[in-house]
C-alpha positions as a Python dict, from the first residue, in 0.01 Angstrom:
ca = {
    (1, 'X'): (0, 0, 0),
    (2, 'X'): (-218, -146, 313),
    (3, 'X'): (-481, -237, 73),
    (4, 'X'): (-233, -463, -153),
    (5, 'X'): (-290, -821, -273),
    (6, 'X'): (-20, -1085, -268),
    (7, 'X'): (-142, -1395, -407),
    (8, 'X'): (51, -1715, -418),
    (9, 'X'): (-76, -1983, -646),
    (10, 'X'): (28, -2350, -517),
    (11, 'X'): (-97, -2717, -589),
    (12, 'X'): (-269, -2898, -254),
    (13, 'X'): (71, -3122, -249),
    (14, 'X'): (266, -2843, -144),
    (15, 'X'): (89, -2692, 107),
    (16, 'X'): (185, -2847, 470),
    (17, 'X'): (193, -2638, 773),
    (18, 'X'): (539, -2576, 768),
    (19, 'X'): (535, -2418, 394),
    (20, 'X'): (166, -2237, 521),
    (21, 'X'): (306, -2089, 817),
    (22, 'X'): (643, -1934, 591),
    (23, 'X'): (359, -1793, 334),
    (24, 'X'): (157, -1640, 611),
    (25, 'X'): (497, -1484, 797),
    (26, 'X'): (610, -1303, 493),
    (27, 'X'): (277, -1137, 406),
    (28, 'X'): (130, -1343, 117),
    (29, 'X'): (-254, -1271, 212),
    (30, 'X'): (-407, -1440, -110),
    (31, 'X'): (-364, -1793, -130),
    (32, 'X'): (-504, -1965, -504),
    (33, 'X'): (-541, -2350, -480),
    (34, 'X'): (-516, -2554, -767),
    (35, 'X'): (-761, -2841, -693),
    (36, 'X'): (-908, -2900, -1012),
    (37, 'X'): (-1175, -3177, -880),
    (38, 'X'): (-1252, -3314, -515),
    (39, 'X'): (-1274, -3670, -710),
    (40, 'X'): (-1016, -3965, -740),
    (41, 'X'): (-1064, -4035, -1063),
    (42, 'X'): (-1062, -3671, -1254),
    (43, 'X'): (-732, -3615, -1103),
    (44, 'X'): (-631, -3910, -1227),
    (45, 'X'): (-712, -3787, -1551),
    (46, 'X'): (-596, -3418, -1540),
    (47, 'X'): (-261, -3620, -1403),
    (48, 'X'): (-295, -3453, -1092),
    (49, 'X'): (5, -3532, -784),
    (50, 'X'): (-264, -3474, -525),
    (51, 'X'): (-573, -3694, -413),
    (52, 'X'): (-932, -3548, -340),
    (53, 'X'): (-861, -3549, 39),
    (54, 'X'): (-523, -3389, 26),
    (55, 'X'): (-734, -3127, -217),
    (56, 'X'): (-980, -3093, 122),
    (57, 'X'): (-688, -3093, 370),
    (58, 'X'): (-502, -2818, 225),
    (59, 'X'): (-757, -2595, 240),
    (60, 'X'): (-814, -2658, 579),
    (61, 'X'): (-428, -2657, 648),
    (62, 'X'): (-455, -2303, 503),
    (63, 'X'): (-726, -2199, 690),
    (64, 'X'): (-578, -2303, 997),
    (65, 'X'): (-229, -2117, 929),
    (66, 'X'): (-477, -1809, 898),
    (67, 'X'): (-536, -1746, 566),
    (68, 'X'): (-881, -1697, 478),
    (69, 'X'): (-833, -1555, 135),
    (70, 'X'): (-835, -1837, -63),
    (71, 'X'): (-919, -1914, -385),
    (72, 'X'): (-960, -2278, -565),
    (73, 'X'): (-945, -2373, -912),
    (74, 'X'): (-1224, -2619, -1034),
    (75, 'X'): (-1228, -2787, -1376),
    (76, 'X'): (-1556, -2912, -1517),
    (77, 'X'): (-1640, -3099, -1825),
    (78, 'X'): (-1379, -3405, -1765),
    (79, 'X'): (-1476, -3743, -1943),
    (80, 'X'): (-1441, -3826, -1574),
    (81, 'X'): (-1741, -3645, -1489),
    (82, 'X'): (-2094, -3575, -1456),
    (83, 'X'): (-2367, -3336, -1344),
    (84, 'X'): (-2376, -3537, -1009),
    (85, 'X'): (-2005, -3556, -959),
    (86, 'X'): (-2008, -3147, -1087),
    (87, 'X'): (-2235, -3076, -791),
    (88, 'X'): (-2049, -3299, -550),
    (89, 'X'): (-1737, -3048, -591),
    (90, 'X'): (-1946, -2717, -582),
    (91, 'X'): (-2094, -2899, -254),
    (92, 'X'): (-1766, -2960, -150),
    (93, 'X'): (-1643, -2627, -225),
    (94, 'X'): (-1967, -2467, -18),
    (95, 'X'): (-1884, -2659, 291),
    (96, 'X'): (-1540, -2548, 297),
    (97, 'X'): (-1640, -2212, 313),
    (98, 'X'): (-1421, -2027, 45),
    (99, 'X'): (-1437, -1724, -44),
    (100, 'X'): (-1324, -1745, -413),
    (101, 'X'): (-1377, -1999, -684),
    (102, 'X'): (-1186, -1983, -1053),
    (103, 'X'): (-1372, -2233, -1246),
    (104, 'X'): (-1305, -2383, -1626),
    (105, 'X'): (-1379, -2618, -1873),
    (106, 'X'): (-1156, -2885, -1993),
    (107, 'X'): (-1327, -2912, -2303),
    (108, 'X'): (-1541, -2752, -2529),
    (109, 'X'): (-1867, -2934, -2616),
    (110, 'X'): (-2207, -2897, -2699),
    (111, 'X'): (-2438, -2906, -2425),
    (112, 'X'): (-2280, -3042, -2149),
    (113, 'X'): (-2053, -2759, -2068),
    (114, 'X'): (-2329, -2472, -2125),
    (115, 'X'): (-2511, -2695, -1857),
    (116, 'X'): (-2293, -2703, -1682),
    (117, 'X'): (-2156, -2317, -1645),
    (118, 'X'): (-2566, -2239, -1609),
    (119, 'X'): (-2608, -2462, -1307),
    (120, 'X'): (-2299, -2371, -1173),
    (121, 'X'): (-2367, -1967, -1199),
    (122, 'X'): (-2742, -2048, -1051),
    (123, 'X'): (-2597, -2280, -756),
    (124, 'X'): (-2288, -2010, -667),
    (125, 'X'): (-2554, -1740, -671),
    (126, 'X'): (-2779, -1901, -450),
    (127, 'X'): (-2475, -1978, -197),
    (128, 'X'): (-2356, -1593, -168),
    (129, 'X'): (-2103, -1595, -470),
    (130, 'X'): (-2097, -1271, -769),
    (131, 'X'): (-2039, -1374, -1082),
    (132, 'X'): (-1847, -1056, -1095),
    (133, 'X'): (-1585, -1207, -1389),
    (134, 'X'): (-1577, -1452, -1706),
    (135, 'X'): (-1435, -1816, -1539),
    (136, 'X'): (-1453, -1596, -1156),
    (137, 'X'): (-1704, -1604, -834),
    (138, 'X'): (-1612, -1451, -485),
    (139, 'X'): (-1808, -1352, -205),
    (140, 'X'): (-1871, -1003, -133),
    (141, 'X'): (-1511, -801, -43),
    (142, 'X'): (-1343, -1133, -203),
    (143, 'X'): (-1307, -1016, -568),
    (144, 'X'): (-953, -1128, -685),
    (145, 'X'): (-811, -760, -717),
    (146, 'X'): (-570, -959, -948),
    (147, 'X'): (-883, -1082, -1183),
    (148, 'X'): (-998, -820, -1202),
    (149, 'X'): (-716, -553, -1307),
    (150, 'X'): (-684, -730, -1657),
    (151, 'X'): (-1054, -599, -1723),
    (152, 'X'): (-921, -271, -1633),
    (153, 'X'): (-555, -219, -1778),
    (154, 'X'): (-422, -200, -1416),
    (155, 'X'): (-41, -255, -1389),
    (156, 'X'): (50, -604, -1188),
    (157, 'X'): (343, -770, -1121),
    (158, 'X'): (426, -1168, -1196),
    (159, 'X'): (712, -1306, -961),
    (160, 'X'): (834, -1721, -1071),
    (161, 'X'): (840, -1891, -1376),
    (162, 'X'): (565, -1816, -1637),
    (163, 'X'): (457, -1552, -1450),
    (164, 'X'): (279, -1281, -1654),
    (165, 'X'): (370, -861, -1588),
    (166, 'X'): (188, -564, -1766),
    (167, 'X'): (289, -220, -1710),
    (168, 'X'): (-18, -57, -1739),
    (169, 'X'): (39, 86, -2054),
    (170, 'X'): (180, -129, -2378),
    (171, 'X'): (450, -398, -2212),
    (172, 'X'): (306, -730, -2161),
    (173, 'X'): (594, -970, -2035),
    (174, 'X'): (636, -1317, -1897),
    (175, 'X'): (910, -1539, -1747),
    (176, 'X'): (1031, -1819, -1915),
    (177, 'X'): (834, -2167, -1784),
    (178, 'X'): (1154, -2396, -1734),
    (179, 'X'): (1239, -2378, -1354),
    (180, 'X'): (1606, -2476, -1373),
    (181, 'X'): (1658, -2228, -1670),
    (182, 'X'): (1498, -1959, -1444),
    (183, 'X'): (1686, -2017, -1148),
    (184, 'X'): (2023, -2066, -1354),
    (185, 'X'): (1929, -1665, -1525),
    (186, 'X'): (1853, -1542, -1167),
    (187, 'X'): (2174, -1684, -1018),
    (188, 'X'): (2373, -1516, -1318),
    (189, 'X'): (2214, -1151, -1298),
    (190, 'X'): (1993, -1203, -1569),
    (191, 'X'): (1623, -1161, -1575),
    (192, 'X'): (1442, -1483, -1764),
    (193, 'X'): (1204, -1262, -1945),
    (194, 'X'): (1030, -1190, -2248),
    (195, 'X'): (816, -907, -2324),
    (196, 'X'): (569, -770, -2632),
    (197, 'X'): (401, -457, -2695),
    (198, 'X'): (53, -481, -2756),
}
């Protein structure tokens, strides 16, 4: 299909121009970021292996290997955090100019997070994001196609380990999470997967 969507989900550590340049050769045109936070200190508490400015850099890295379908993860509601610190990474995220933002909460407490998803739906809205999904925002034409076939039974395909399948129809399926395990099945024939009918 020309109109297909290959998305690639990768942590800012692993993206350097090399790796960026591979993705963009073999026709991965989605590229999902998880960032979590653009501050020091969340990471540090999510136990994050990047910084807040190799978050920033591999975006730009990305954008520079010409991919401009990109999507970040944000988490809000860390101990870490506040409502300044919560607007510091929507800033952040604004400024950068992507197209697509996943966002969720760490943790589920009164108040703070509902004041937090409000202000963030208001703020998004106001800088050209739909709320077109439950945790999702993209810019017009920048709807994860991905996202947004669970809503609608559509068939999609998980490649890597815990990577989630449905057939369209009743088969749900996922690869088992251990890396070594699922390289060992693959090198052996054997396809590391589970499935369920729903």
């Amino acid at each position: 299909s020309r109109d297909i969507e290959i998305t690639l989900e990768a942590n800012p550590d692993d993206l350097d121009q090399k790796f960026l340049k591979g993705v963009a050769e073999i026709g991965i045109n989605r590229l999902s970021i998880g960032i979590q936070s653009f501050h020091d200190e969340d990471l540090r508490l999510m136990n994050r292996a990047h910084s807040s400015s190799q978050a920033e850099s591999s975006v730009k890295r990305a954008q520079d290997a010409g991919i401009q379908n990109i999507s970040i993860d944000l988490i809000y509601g860390a101990p870490t955090s506040n409502f300044e610190i919560w607007k510091q990474n929507l800033d952040k995220a604004i400024a950068l100019e992507v197209p697509h933002i996943s966002s969720y909460a760490l943790t589920i407490e009164p108040r703070t997070v509902l004041e937090n998803w409000i202000t963030m739906v208001d703020f998004l809205k106001d800088n050209g994001f739909d709320h077109y999904e439950i945790s999702n925002f993209g810019k017009p034409d920048f709807y994860s196609k991905h996202n947004t076939s669970y809503w609608k039974y559509k068939p999609y395909l998980g490649i890597g380990p815990s990577a989630h399948s449905y057939d369209g129809g009743q088969i749900r399926a996922w690869n088992i999470a251990n890396n070594s395990l699922y390289i060992k099945d693959l090198l052996q024939g054997k396809l590391p997967i589970e499935k369920e009918i729903l």
